[in-house]
PDB file of C-alpha atoms in Angstrom:
ATOM      1  CA  MET L   8      25.359 -10.145   5.456  1.00  0.00           C
ATOM      2  CA  LEU L   9      22.353  -8.944   3.529  1.00  0.00           C
ATOM      3  CA  THR L  10      21.980  -5.155   3.750  1.00  0.00           C
ATOM      4  CA  VAL L  11      18.732  -3.241   3.296  1.00  0.00           C
ATOM      5  CA  HIS L  12      19.184   0.344   2.163  1.00  0.00           C
ATOM      6  CA  HIS L  13      16.117   1.605   3.942  1.00  0.00           C
ATOM      7  CA  LEU L  14      14.342   4.869   3.149  1.00  0.00           C
ATOM      8  CA  ASN L  15      11.839   6.029   5.731  1.00  0.00           C
ATOM      9  CA  ASN L  16       8.137   5.864   4.759  1.00  0.00           C
ATOM     10  CA  SER L  17       8.837   3.819   1.668  1.00  0.00           C
ATOM     11  CA  ARG L  18       8.359   0.452   0.037  1.00  0.00           C
ATOM     12  CA  SER L  19      11.528  -0.797   1.710  1.00  0.00           C
ATOM     13  CA  GLN L  20       9.419  -1.398   4.828  1.00  0.00           C
ATOM     14  CA  ARG L  21       8.054  -4.458   2.991  1.00  0.00           C
ATOM     15  CA  VAL L  22      11.580  -5.808   2.585  1.00  0.00           C
ATOM     16  CA  LEU L  23      12.190  -5.622   6.325  1.00  0.00           C
ATOM     17  CA  TRP L  24       8.888  -7.381   6.931  1.00  0.00           C
ATOM     18  CA  LEU L  25       9.747 -10.156   4.465  1.00  0.00           C
ATOM     19  CA  LEU L  26      13.120 -10.715   6.117  1.00  0.00           C
ATOM     20  CA  GLU L  27      11.483 -10.830   9.543  1.00  0.00           C
ATOM     21  CA  GLU L  28       8.949 -13.395   8.322  1.00  0.00           C
ATOM     22  CA  LEU L  29      11.774 -15.619   7.082  1.00  0.00           C
ATOM     23  CA  GLY L  30      14.073 -15.004  10.039  1.00  0.00           C
ATOM     24  CA  VAL L  31      16.941 -13.865   7.800  1.00  0.00           C
ATOM     25  CA  ALA L  32      19.794 -11.960   9.423  1.00  0.00           C
ATOM     26  CA  TYR L  33      20.279  -8.502   7.914  1.00  0.00           C
ATOM     27  CA  GLU L  34      21.560  -5.034   8.620  1.00  0.00           C
ATOM     28  CA  ILE L  35      19.937  -1.691   7.853  1.00  0.00           C
ATOM     29  CA  VAL L  36      21.515   1.393   6.344  1.00  0.00           C
ATOM     30  CA  ARG L  37      19.081   4.255   6.900  1.00  0.00           C
ATOM     31  CA  TYR L  38      18.252   7.154   4.618  1.00  0.00           C
ATOM     32  CA  GLN L  39      15.869  10.035   5.322  1.00  0.00           C
ATOM     33  CA  ARG L  40      13.622  11.673   2.769  1.00  0.00           C
ATOM     34  CA  GLN L  41      14.411  15.249   1.849  1.00  0.00           C
ATOM     35  CA  PRO L  42      11.878  18.022   2.560  1.00  0.00           C
ATOM     36  CA  ASP L  43      10.472  17.554  -0.955  1.00  0.00           C
ATOM     37  CA  MET L  44       9.953  13.832  -0.103  1.00  0.00           C
ATOM     38  CA  ARG L  45      12.576  12.636  -2.579  1.00  0.00           C
ATOM     39  CA  ALA L  46      15.262  10.151  -1.604  1.00  0.00           C
ATOM     40  CA  PRO L  47      18.668  11.639  -0.721  1.00  0.00           C
ATOM     41  CA  LYS L  48      21.413  11.635  -3.344  1.00  0.00           C
ATOM     42  CA  GLU L  49      23.463   9.199  -1.243  1.00  0.00           C
ATOM     43  CA  LEU L  50      21.283   6.356  -2.522  1.00  0.00           C
ATOM     44  CA  ARG L  51      22.736   6.907  -5.996  1.00  0.00           C
ATOM     45  CA  ALA L  52      25.996   5.493  -4.704  1.00  0.00           C
ATOM     46  CA  ILE L  53      24.168   2.198  -4.184  1.00  0.00           C
ATOM     47  CA  HIS L  54      22.027   2.195  -7.341  1.00  0.00           C
ATOM     48  CA  PRO L  55      22.190   4.656 -10.275  1.00  0.00           C
ATOM     49  CA  LEU L  56      18.499   5.584  -9.986  1.00  0.00           C
ATOM     50  CA  GLY L  57      18.856   6.475  -6.324  1.00  0.00           C
ATOM     51  CA  LYS L  58      15.602   4.783  -5.377  1.00  0.00           C
ATOM     52  CA  SER L  59      14.533   2.581  -2.494  1.00  0.00           C
ATOM     53  CA  PRO L  60      14.226  -0.281  -1.798  1.00  0.00           C
ATOM     54  CA  VAL L  61      17.648  -1.596  -2.662  1.00  0.00           C
ATOM     55  CA  ILE L  62      19.457  -4.516  -1.088  1.00  0.00           C
ATOM     56  CA  THR L  63      23.024  -5.711  -1.349  1.00  0.00           C
ATOM     57  CA  ASP L  64      23.912  -9.335  -0.706  1.00  0.00           C
ATOM     58  CA  ASN L  65      26.873 -11.526  -1.674  1.00  0.00           C
ATOM     59  CA  GLY L  66      28.116  -9.010  -4.203  1.00  0.00           C
ATOM     60  CA  ASN L  67      24.668  -8.480  -5.723  1.00  0.00           C
ATOM     61  CA  THR L  68      22.813  -5.161  -5.800  1.00  0.00           C
ATOM     62  CA  ILE L  69      19.095  -5.659  -6.312  1.00  0.00           C
ATOM     63  CA  ALA L  70      16.442  -2.991  -6.767  1.00  0.00           C
ATOM     64  CA  GLU L  71      12.682  -3.107  -7.443  1.00  0.00           C
ATOM     65  CA  SER L  72      10.373  -4.579  -4.814  1.00  0.00           C
ATOM     66  CA  GLY L  73       9.234  -7.555  -6.881  1.00  0.00           C
ATOM     67  CA  ALA L  74      12.781  -8.528  -7.854  1.00  0.00           C
ATOM     68  CA  ILE L  75      13.925  -8.187  -4.243  1.00  0.00           C
ATOM     69  CA  CYS L  76      11.061 -10.361  -3.040  1.00  0.00           C
ATOM     70  CA  GLU L  77      11.848 -13.025  -5.623  1.00  0.00           C
ATOM     71  CA  TYR L  78      15.544 -12.972  -4.739  1.00  0.00           C
ATOM     72  CA  ILE L  79      15.050 -13.199  -0.979  1.00  0.00           C
ATOM     73  CA  ILE L  80      12.430 -15.951  -1.141  1.00  0.00           C
ATOM     74  CA  GLY L  81      14.422 -17.862  -3.758  1.00  0.00           C
ATOM     75  CA  THR L  82      17.684 -17.558  -1.827  1.00  0.00           C
ATOM     76  CA  TYR L  83      16.558 -17.842   1.781  1.00  0.00           C
ATOM     77  CA  GLY L  84      12.976 -19.073   1.757  1.00  0.00           C
ATOM     78  CA  ASN L  85      13.522 -22.834   1.482  1.00  0.00           C
ATOM     79  CA  GLY L  86      10.023 -23.154   0.061  1.00  0.00           C
ATOM     80  CA  ARG L  87       8.419 -20.749   2.513  1.00  0.00           C
ATOM     81  CA  LEU L  88       6.105 -17.890   1.511  1.00  0.00           C
ATOM     82  CA  ILE L  89       5.711 -19.229  -2.027  1.00  0.00           C
ATOM     83  CA  PRO L  90       3.181 -21.779  -3.344  1.00  0.00           C
ATOM     84  CA  PRO L  91       4.443 -25.010  -4.940  1.00  0.00           C
ATOM     85  CA  PRO L  92       5.400 -24.886  -8.631  1.00  0.00           C
ATOM     86  CA  ASN L  93       2.843 -25.720 -11.308  1.00  0.00           C
ATOM     87  CA  THR L  94      -0.165 -24.932  -9.140  1.00  0.00           C
ATOM     88  CA  PRO L  95      -2.933 -22.357  -9.611  1.00  0.00           C
ATOM     89  CA  GLU L  96      -1.733 -20.710  -6.400  1.00  0.00           C
ATOM     90  CA  ARG L  97       1.776 -20.270  -7.835  1.00  0.00           C
ATOM     91  CA  LEU L  98       0.357 -18.553 -10.899  1.00  0.00           C
ATOM     92  CA  ARG L  99      -1.704 -16.224  -8.718  1.00  0.00           C
ATOM     93  CA  TYR L 100       1.373 -15.585  -6.567  1.00  0.00           C
ATOM     94  CA  THR L 101       3.413 -14.500  -9.597  1.00  0.00           C
ATOM     95  CA  TYR L 102       0.572 -12.326 -10.855  1.00  0.00           C
ATOM     96  CA  TRP L 103       0.021 -10.434  -7.593  1.00  0.00           C
ATOM     97  CA  LEU L 104       3.755 -10.105  -6.965  1.00  0.00           C
ATOM     98  CA  HIS L 105       4.070  -8.018 -10.128  1.00  0.00           C
ATOM     99  CA  TYR L 106       0.584  -6.475 -10.236  1.00  0.00           C
ATOM    100  CA  ALA L 107       1.340  -4.668  -6.963  1.00  0.00           C
ATOM    101  CA  GLU L 108       3.750  -2.274  -8.665  1.00  0.00           C
ATOM    102  CA  GLY L 109       2.873  -2.769 -12.316  1.00  0.00           C
ATOM    103  CA  SER L 110      -0.824  -1.858 -12.048  1.00  0.00           C
ATOM    104  CA  ALA L 111      -1.971  -1.101  -8.513  1.00  0.00           C
ATOM    105  CA  MET L 112       0.361   1.765  -7.686  1.00  0.00           C
ATOM    106  CA  SER L 113      -0.298   3.876 -10.796  1.00  0.00           C
ATOM    107  CA  PRO L 114      -3.683   5.340  -9.750  1.00  0.00           C
ATOM    108  CA  LEU L 115      -2.454   5.739  -6.174  1.00  0.00           C
ATOM    109  CA  LEU L 116       0.544   7.765  -7.311  1.00  0.00           C
ATOM    110  CA  LEU L 117      -1.684   9.885  -9.551  1.00  0.00           C
ATOM    111  CA  LYS L 118      -4.023  10.432  -6.616  1.00  0.00           C
ATOM    112  CA  LEU L 119      -1.126  11.689  -4.523  1.00  0.00           C
ATOM    113  CA  LEU L 120       0.228  13.845  -7.347  1.00  0.00           C
ATOM    114  CA  PHE L 121      -3.047  15.604  -8.176  1.00  0.00           C
ATOM    115  CA  THR L 122      -3.812  16.079  -4.482  1.00  0.00           C
ATOM    116  CA  LEU L 123      -0.461  17.760  -3.832  1.00  0.00           C
ATOM    117  CA  MET L 124      -0.290  19.911  -6.964  1.00  0.00           C
ATOM    118  CA  PRO L 125      -2.705  22.656  -5.794  1.00  0.00           C
ATOM    119  CA  LYS L 126      -0.941  22.892  -2.445  1.00  0.00           C
ATOM    120  CA  ARG L 127       2.458  23.400  -4.055  1.00  0.00           C
ATOM    121  CA  ALA L 128       1.438  25.657  -6.924  1.00  0.00           C
ATOM    122  CA  PRO L 129       2.233  29.400  -6.805  1.00  0.00           C
ATOM    123  CA  ALA L 130      -0.581  31.363  -5.199  1.00  0.00           C
ATOM    124  CA  LEU L 131      -1.678  33.066  -8.421  1.00  0.00           C
ATOM    125  CA  LEU L 132      -1.934  29.757 -10.256  1.00  0.00           C
ATOM    126  CA  ARG L 133      -3.478  27.803  -7.424  1.00  0.00           C
ATOM    127  CA  PRO L 134      -7.156  28.181  -8.472  1.00  0.00           C
ATOM    128  CA  LEU L 135      -6.395  26.984 -12.001  1.00  0.00           C
ATOM    129  CA  VAL L 136      -4.205  24.104 -10.805  1.00  0.00           C
ATOM    130  CA  ARG L 137      -6.884  23.091  -8.303  1.00  0.00           C
ATOM    131  CA  LYS L 138      -9.511  23.038 -11.041  1.00  0.00           C
ATOM    132  CA  VAL L 139      -7.350  20.931 -13.349  1.00  0.00           C
ATOM    133  CA  SER L 140      -6.403  18.571 -10.529  1.00  0.00           C
ATOM    134  CA  ASN L 141      -9.982  18.124  -9.359  1.00  0.00           C
ATOM    135  CA  THR L 142     -11.092  17.363 -12.903  1.00  0.00           C
ATOM    136  CA  ALA L 143      -8.346  14.779 -13.314  1.00  0.00           C
ATOM    137  CA  LEU L 144      -9.225  13.169  -9.987  1.00  0.00           C
ATOM    138  CA  THR L 145     -12.941  13.074 -10.685  1.00  0.00           C
ATOM    139  CA  THR L 146     -12.881  11.894 -14.271  1.00  0.00           C
ATOM    140  CA  LEU L 147      -9.770   9.716 -14.403  1.00  0.00           C
ATOM    141  CA  VAL L 148      -7.987   8.825 -11.185  1.00  0.00           C
ATOM    142  CA  ASN L 149     -10.775   8.115  -8.697  1.00  0.00           C
ATOM    143  CA  PRO L 150     -12.753   5.835 -11.058  1.00  0.00           C
ATOM    144  CA  GLN L 151      -9.613   3.827 -11.840  1.00  0.00           C
ATOM    145  CA  LEU L 152      -8.710   3.559  -8.183  1.00  0.00           C
ATOM    146  CA  LYS L 153     -12.210   2.405  -7.281  1.00  0.00           C
ATOM    147  CA  GLN L 154     -12.014  -0.257  -9.977  1.00  0.00           C
ATOM    148  CA  HIS L 155      -8.791  -1.597  -8.449  1.00  0.00           C
ATOM    149  CA  MET L 156     -10.152  -1.509  -4.900  1.00  0.00           C
ATOM    150  CA  ASP L 157     -13.301  -3.338  -5.969  1.00  0.00           C
ATOM    151  CA  TYR L 158     -11.065  -5.913  -7.666  1.00  0.00           C
ATOM    152  CA  TRP L 159      -9.106  -6.506  -4.455  1.00  0.00           C
ATOM    153  CA  GLU L 160     -12.327  -6.867  -2.517  1.00  0.00           C
ATOM    154  CA  SER L 161     -13.646  -9.430  -4.975  1.00  0.00           C
ATOM    155  CA  GLU L 162     -10.438 -11.476  -4.987  1.00  0.00           C
ATOM    156  CA  LEU L 163     -10.162 -11.493  -1.196  1.00  0.00           C
ATOM    157  CA  GLY L 164     -13.721 -12.796  -1.127  1.00  0.00           C
ATOM    158  CA  LYS L 165     -12.513 -15.944  -2.902  1.00  0.00           C
ATOM    159  CA  THR L 166      -9.521 -16.773  -0.700  1.00  0.00           C
ATOM    160  CA  GLU L 167      -8.156 -15.455   2.581  1.00  0.00           C
ATOM    161  CA  TRP L 168      -4.894 -14.302   0.993  1.00  0.00           C
ATOM    162  CA  PHE L 169      -4.096 -13.012  -2.473  1.00  0.00           C
ATOM    163  CA  ALA L 170      -2.438 -16.175  -3.806  1.00  0.00           C
ATOM    164  CA  GLY L 171      -4.747 -18.601  -2.023  1.00  0.00           C
ATOM    165  CA  ASN L 172      -5.482 -19.715   1.510  1.00  0.00           C
ATOM    166  CA  GLU L 173      -1.850 -19.494   2.637  1.00  0.00           C
ATOM    167  CA  PHE L 174       0.008 -16.288   3.428  1.00  0.00           C
ATOM    168  CA  SER L 175       2.790 -15.615   0.901  1.00  0.00           C
ATOM    169  CA  GLY L 176       5.214 -13.047  -0.426  1.00  0.00           C
ATOM    170  CA  ALA L 177       2.431 -11.806  -2.693  1.00  0.00           C
ATOM    171  CA  ASP L 178       0.593 -10.522   0.371  1.00  0.00           C
ATOM    172  CA  ILE L 179       3.678  -8.653   1.501  1.00  0.00           C
ATOM    173  CA  GLN L 180       3.907  -7.046  -1.937  1.00  0.00           C
ATOM    174  CA  MET L 181       0.223  -6.162  -1.953  1.00  0.00           C
ATOM    175  CA  SER L 182       0.366  -4.605   1.505  1.00  0.00           C
ATOM    176  CA  PHE L 183       1.717  -1.286   0.234  1.00  0.00           C
ATOM    177  CA  PRO L 184      -1.056  -0.578  -2.304  1.00  0.00           C
ATOM    178  CA  LEU L 185      -3.736  -1.483   0.226  1.00  0.00           C
ATOM    179  CA  GLU L 186      -2.142   0.589   2.959  1.00  0.00           C
ATOM    180  CA  ALA L 187      -1.811   3.543   0.582  1.00  0.00           C
ATOM    181  CA  ALA L 188      -5.434   3.122  -0.491  1.00  0.00           C
ATOM    182  CA  ALA L 189      -6.534   3.047   3.147  1.00  0.00           C
ATOM    183  CA  ALA L 190      -4.502   6.190   3.864  1.00  0.00           C
ATOM    184  CA  ARG L 191      -5.647   8.307   0.917  1.00  0.00           C
ATOM    185  CA  GLY L 192      -7.939   6.349  -1.394  1.00  0.00           C
ATOM    186  CA  GLY L 193     -11.056   5.630   0.642  1.00  0.00           C
ATOM    187  CA  LEU L 194     -10.503   1.881   0.957  1.00  0.00           C
ATOM    188  CA  GLU L 195     -12.523   1.799   4.163  1.00  0.00           C
ATOM    189  CA  GLN L 196     -15.656   2.717   2.231  1.00  0.00           C
ATOM    190  CA  GLY L 197     -17.293  -0.493   1.064  1.00  0.00           C
ATOM    191  CA  HIS L 198     -14.277  -2.806   1.143  1.00  0.00           C
ATOM    192  CA  PRO L 199     -14.524  -4.788   4.387  1.00  0.00           C
ATOM    193  CA  LYS L 200     -12.518  -7.772   3.147  1.00  0.00           C
ATOM    194  CA  ALA L 201      -9.638  -5.548   2.069  1.00  0.00           C
ATOM    195  CA  MET L 202      -9.706  -3.775   5.425  1.00  0.00           C
ATOM    196  CA  ALA L 203      -9.756  -7.154   7.184  1.00  0.00           C
ATOM    197  CA  PHE L 204      -6.677  -8.104   5.168  1.00  0.00           C
ATOM    198  CA  LEU L 205      -4.893  -5.069   6.583  1.00  0.00           C
ATOM    199  CA  GLU L 206      -5.945  -5.997  10.091  1.00  0.00           C
ATOM    200  CA  ARG L 207      -4.538  -9.510   9.611  1.00  0.00           C
ATOM    201  CA  ILE L 208      -1.160  -8.352   8.342  1.00  0.00           C
ATOM    202  CA  HIS L 209      -0.844  -5.679  11.021  1.00  0.00           C
ATOM    203  CA  ALA L 210      -1.402  -8.366  13.657  1.00  0.00           C
ATOM    204  CA  ARG L 211       1.503 -10.503  12.412  1.00  0.00           C
ATOM    205  CA  PRO L 212       4.473 -10.460  14.825  1.00  0.00           C
ATOM    206  CA  ALA L 213       6.960 -10.127  11.962  1.00  0.00           C
ATOM    207  CA  TYR L 214       5.148  -7.016  10.729  1.00  0.00           C
ATOM    208  CA  ALA L 215       5.451  -5.468  14.185  1.00  0.00           C
ATOM    209  CA  ARG L 216       9.142  -6.359  14.410  1.00  0.00           C
ATOM    210  CA  ALA L 217       9.784  -4.751  11.021  1.00  0.00           C
ATOM    211  CA  LEU L 218       8.073  -1.559  12.198  1.00  0.00           C
ATOM    212  CA  GLU L 219      10.259  -1.492  15.300  1.00  0.00           C
ATOM    213  CA  LYS L 220      13.416  -1.831  13.234  1.00  0.00           C
ATOM    214  CA  GLY L 221      12.368   0.347  10.311  1.00  0.00           C
ATOM    215  CA  GLY L 222      10.959   3.231  12.283  1.00  0.00           C
ATOM    216  CA  PRO L 223       7.682   5.158  11.955  1.00  0.00           C
ATOM    217  CA  TYR L 224       5.666   4.217   8.903  1.00  0.00           C
ATOM    218  CA  VAL L 225       3.232   7.049   8.287  1.00  0.00           C
ATOM    219  CA  ILE L 226       1.984   5.795   4.918  1.00  0.00           C
ATOM    220  CA  GLY L 227       0.560   2.575   6.276  1.00  0.00           C
ATOM    221  CA  ARG L 228      -0.525   3.551   9.750  1.00  0.00           C
TER     222      ARG L 228
END
Protein backbone atom coordinates (compact mmCIF):
# COMPACT_ATOMS: atom_id res chain seq x y z
CA MET A 1 0.00 0.00 0.00
CA LEU A 2 1.14 3.52 -0.71
CA THR A 3 2.60 5.17 2.40
CA VAL A 4 2.78 8.91 3.02
CA HIS A 5 5.54 9.96 5.40
CA HIS A 6 3.65 12.92 6.75
CA LEU A 7 5.23 15.84 8.59
CA ASN A 8 2.82 18.11 10.42
CA ASN A 9 2.30 21.62 8.98
CA SER A 10 4.11 20.79 5.78
CA ARG A 11 3.72 20.31 2.06
CA SER A 12 2.82 16.67 2.62
CA GLN A 13 -0.72 17.86 3.40
CA ARG A 14 -1.10 18.34 -0.37
CA VAL A 15 -0.22 14.70 -0.94
CA LEU A 16 -2.99 13.56 1.38
CA TRP A 17 -5.41 15.86 -0.40
CA LEU A 18 -4.40 14.52 -3.82
CA LEU A 19 -4.89 10.93 -2.66
CA GLU A 20 -8.29 11.81 -1.22
CA GLU A 21 -9.34 13.44 -4.50
CA LEU A 22 -8.42 10.27 -6.39
CA GLY A 23 -9.79 7.86 -3.79
CA VAL A 24 -6.47 6.02 -3.49
CA ALA A 25 -5.95 3.79 -0.46
CA TYR A 26 -2.94 4.83 1.61
CA GLU A 27 -1.47 4.76 5.08
CA ILE A 28 0.18 7.57 7.03
CA VAL A 29 3.38 7.47 9.03
CA ARG A 30 3.45 10.62 11.14
CA TYR A 31 6.40 12.80 12.07
CA GLN A 32 6.37 15.89 14.29
CA ARG A 33 8.48 18.98 13.75
CA GLN A 34 11.17 19.68 16.30
CA PRO A 35 11.03 22.87 18.41
CA ASP A 36 13.22 24.60 15.81
CA MET A 37 10.61 23.61 13.15
CA ARG A 38 12.96 21.20 11.38
CA ALA A 39 11.90 17.69 10.46
CA PRO A 40 13.00 14.93 12.86
CA LYS A 41 16.06 12.86 12.00
CA GLU A 42 13.89 9.75 11.61
CA LEU A 43 12.88 10.97 8.15
CA ARG A 44 16.47 10.43 6.99
CA ALA A 45 15.84 6.70 7.24
CA ILE A 46 13.26 7.13 4.47
CA HIS A 47 15.13 9.64 2.29
CA PRO A 48 18.74 10.87 2.71
CA LEU A 49 17.70 14.54 2.85
CA GLY A 50 15.24 13.89 5.65
CA LYS A 51 12.59 16.12 4.12
CA SER A 52 8.84 15.83 3.69
CA PRO A 53 6.83 14.98 1.69
CA VAL A 54 8.07 11.51 0.87
CA ILE A 55 6.02 8.55 -0.26
CA THR A 56 6.86 4.89 -0.62
CA ASP A 57 4.94 2.68 -3.02
CA ASN A 58 5.70 -0.65 -4.70
CA GLY A 59 9.36 -0.47 -3.79
CA ASN A 60 9.70 3.15 -4.92
CA THR A 61 10.70 6.05 -2.66
CA ILE A 62 9.64 9.37 -4.12
CA ALA A 63 10.38 12.84 -2.77
CA GLU A 64 9.62 16.37 -4.02
CA SER A 65 6.01 17.52 -4.25
CA GLY A 66 5.93 17.87 -8.04
CA ALA A 67 7.46 14.43 -8.61
CA ILE A 68 5.04 12.88 -6.12
CA CYS A 69 2.09 14.53 -7.82
CA GLU A 70 3.22 13.31 -11.23
CA TYR A 71 3.75 9.78 -9.93
CA ILE A 72 0.40 9.50 -8.16
CA ILE A 73 -1.62 10.96 -11.02
CA GLY A 74 0.29 8.91 -13.59
CA THR A 75 -0.06 5.68 -11.60
CA TYR A 76 -3.52 6.00 -10.09
CA GLY A 77 -5.27 8.86 -11.85
CA ASN A 78 -6.62 7.07 -14.94
CA GLY A 79 -6.78 10.42 -16.71
CA ARG A 80 -8.20 12.32 -13.75
CA LEU A 81 -6.81 15.63 -12.47
CA ILE A 82 -4.67 16.13 -15.57
CA PRO A 83 -5.63 17.78 -18.89
CA PRO A 84 -5.41 15.75 -22.12
CA PRO A 85 -2.01 15.55 -23.84
CA ASN A 86 -1.06 18.07 -26.51
CA THR A 87 -3.47 20.74 -25.32
CA PRO A 88 -2.81 24.28 -24.07
CA GLU A 89 -4.27 23.20 -20.73
CA ARG A 90 -1.71 20.38 -20.42
CA LEU A 91 1.12 22.82 -21.00
CA ARG A 92 -0.26 25.16 -18.36
CA TYR A 93 -0.70 22.19 -16.01
CA THR A 94 2.97 21.22 -16.37
CA TYR A 95 4.07 24.82 -15.89
CA TRP A 96 2.10 25.44 -12.69
CA LEU A 97 2.98 22.01 -11.29
CA HIS A 98 6.65 23.01 -11.27
CA TYR A 99 6.30 26.78 -10.81
CA ALA A 100 4.72 26.16 -7.39
CA GLU A 101 8.03 25.08 -5.88
CA GLY A 102 10.50 26.34 -8.47
CA SER A 103 9.47 30.02 -8.36
CA ALA A 104 6.55 30.73 -6.05
CA MET A 105 7.99 29.46 -2.78
CA SER A 106 11.30 31.35 -2.91
CA PRO A 107 10.00 34.80 -1.87
CA LEU A 108 7.67 33.20 0.67
CA LEU A 109 10.54 31.35 2.32
CA LEU A 110 12.62 34.54 2.34
CA LYS A 111 9.70 36.38 3.91
CA LEU A 112 9.54 33.80 6.68
CA LEU A 113 13.31 33.80 7.16
CA PHE A 114 13.72 37.58 7.44
CA THR A 115 10.66 37.81 9.69
CA LEU A 116 12.03 35.22 12.11
CA MET A 117 15.66 36.36 12.18
CA PRO A 118 15.17 39.35 14.53
CA LYS A 119 13.13 37.24 16.93
CA ARG A 120 15.82 34.57 17.17
CA ALA A 121 18.88 36.80 17.21
CA PRO A 122 20.80 37.38 20.48
CA ALA A 123 19.46 40.38 22.36
CA LEU A 124 22.53 42.55 21.74
CA LEU A 125 22.40 41.93 18.00
CA ARG A 126 18.66 42.17 17.65
CA PRO A 127 18.46 45.86 16.61
CA LEU A 128 21.05 45.35 13.87
CA VAL A 129 19.45 42.11 12.65
CA ARG A 130 16.04 43.78 12.64
CA LYS A 131 17.38 46.65 10.54
CA VAL A 132 19.00 44.31 8.03
CA SER A 133 15.91 42.12 7.86
CA ASN A 134 13.55 45.05 7.39
CA THR A 135 15.72 46.41 4.60
CA ALA A 136 15.77 43.04 2.85
CA LEU A 137 12.00 42.71 3.19
CA THR A 138 11.29 46.21 1.95
CA THR A 139 13.69 46.35 -0.96
CA LEU A 140 13.82 42.75 -2.14
CA VAL A 141 11.36 40.24 -0.73
CA ASN A 142 8.07 42.12 -0.53
CA PRO A 143 8.27 43.54 -4.08
CA GLN A 144 9.02 40.07 -5.48
CA LEU A 145 6.21 38.52 -3.50
CA LYS A 146 3.76 41.17 -4.68
CA GLN A 147 4.79 40.51 -8.27
CA HIS A 148 3.99 36.81 -7.84
CA MET A 149 0.67 37.48 -6.11
CA ASP A 150 -0.36 39.91 -8.84
CA TYR A 151 0.57 37.24 -11.39
CA TRP A 152 -1.68 34.68 -9.70
CA GLU A 153 -4.51 37.17 -9.60
CA SER A 154 -4.14 37.90 -13.30
CA GLU A 155 -4.01 34.23 -14.29
CA LEU A 156 -7.03 33.32 -12.18
CA GLY A 157 -8.88 36.12 -13.94
CA LYS A 158 -8.50 34.20 -17.21
CA THR A 159 -9.69 30.77 -16.05
CA GLU A 160 -11.31 29.42 -12.90
CA TRP A 161 -8.38 27.10 -12.15
CA PHE A 162 -4.67 27.42 -12.83
CA ALA A 163 -4.51 25.01 -15.78
CA GLY A 164 -7.87 25.97 -17.25
CA ASN A 165 -11.53 25.64 -16.37
CA GLU A 166 -11.14 22.18 -14.82
CA PHE A 167 -9.67 21.48 -11.40
CA SER A 168 -6.35 19.59 -11.65
CA GLY A 169 -3.26 18.50 -9.79
CA ALA A 170 -1.75 21.89 -10.61
CA ASP A 171 -4.27 23.51 -8.28
CA ILE A 172 -3.30 21.14 -5.50
CA GLN A 173 0.35 22.09 -6.03
CA MET A 174 -0.46 25.79 -6.10
CA SER A 175 -2.51 25.61 -2.91
CA PHE A 176 0.53 25.77 -0.63
CA PRO A 177 2.01 29.01 -2.03
CA LEU A 178 -1.38 30.71 -1.94
CA GLU A 179 -2.11 29.51 1.57
CA ALA A 180 1.32 30.66 2.73
CA ALA A 181 0.80 34.03 1.04
CA ALA A 182 -2.59 34.39 2.74
CA ALA A 183 -1.03 33.51 6.11
CA ARG A 184 1.99 35.82 5.97
CA GLY A 185 2.21 37.63 2.64
CA GLY A 186 -0.84 39.89 2.52
CA LEU A 187 -2.66 38.00 -0.23
CA GLU A 188 -6.00 39.27 1.03
CA GLN A 189 -5.03 42.81 0.06
CA GLY A 190 -6.12 43.38 -3.52
CA HIS A 191 -6.26 39.77 -4.72
CA PRO A 192 -9.93 38.74 -4.60
CA LYS A 193 -9.64 36.05 -7.28
CA ALA A 194 -6.75 34.38 -5.46
CA MET A 195 -8.70 34.49 -2.20
CA ALA A 196 -11.73 33.04 -3.99
CA PHE A 197 -9.50 30.22 -5.21
CA LEU A 198 -8.64 29.41 -1.61
CA GLU A 199 -12.30 29.44 -0.66
CA ARG A 200 -13.08 26.99 -3.47
CA ILE A 201 -10.37 24.51 -2.52
CA HIS A 202 -11.21 24.71 1.18
CA ALA A 203 -14.81 23.81 0.33
CA ARG A 204 -13.82 20.60 -1.48
CA PRO A 205 -14.79 17.47 0.50
CA ALA A 206 -11.46 15.80 -0.28
CA TYR A 207 -9.60 18.78 1.19
CA ALA A 208 -11.60 18.45 4.40
CA ARG A 209 -10.97 14.70 4.57
CA ALA A 210 -7.23 15.27 4.15
CA LEU A 211 -7.28 17.77 7.03
CA GLU A 212 -9.06 15.25 9.24
CA LYS A 213 -6.47 12.58 8.49
CA GLY A 214 -3.41 14.82 8.44
CA GLY A 215 -4.14 16.80 11.56
CA PRO A 216 -4.07 20.55 12.25
CA TYR A 217 -2.68 22.59 9.40
CA VAL A 218 -1.67 25.94 10.84
CA ILE A 219 0.09 27.22 7.72
CA GLY A 220 -3.00 27.16 5.56
CA ARG A 221 -5.75 27.90 8.02
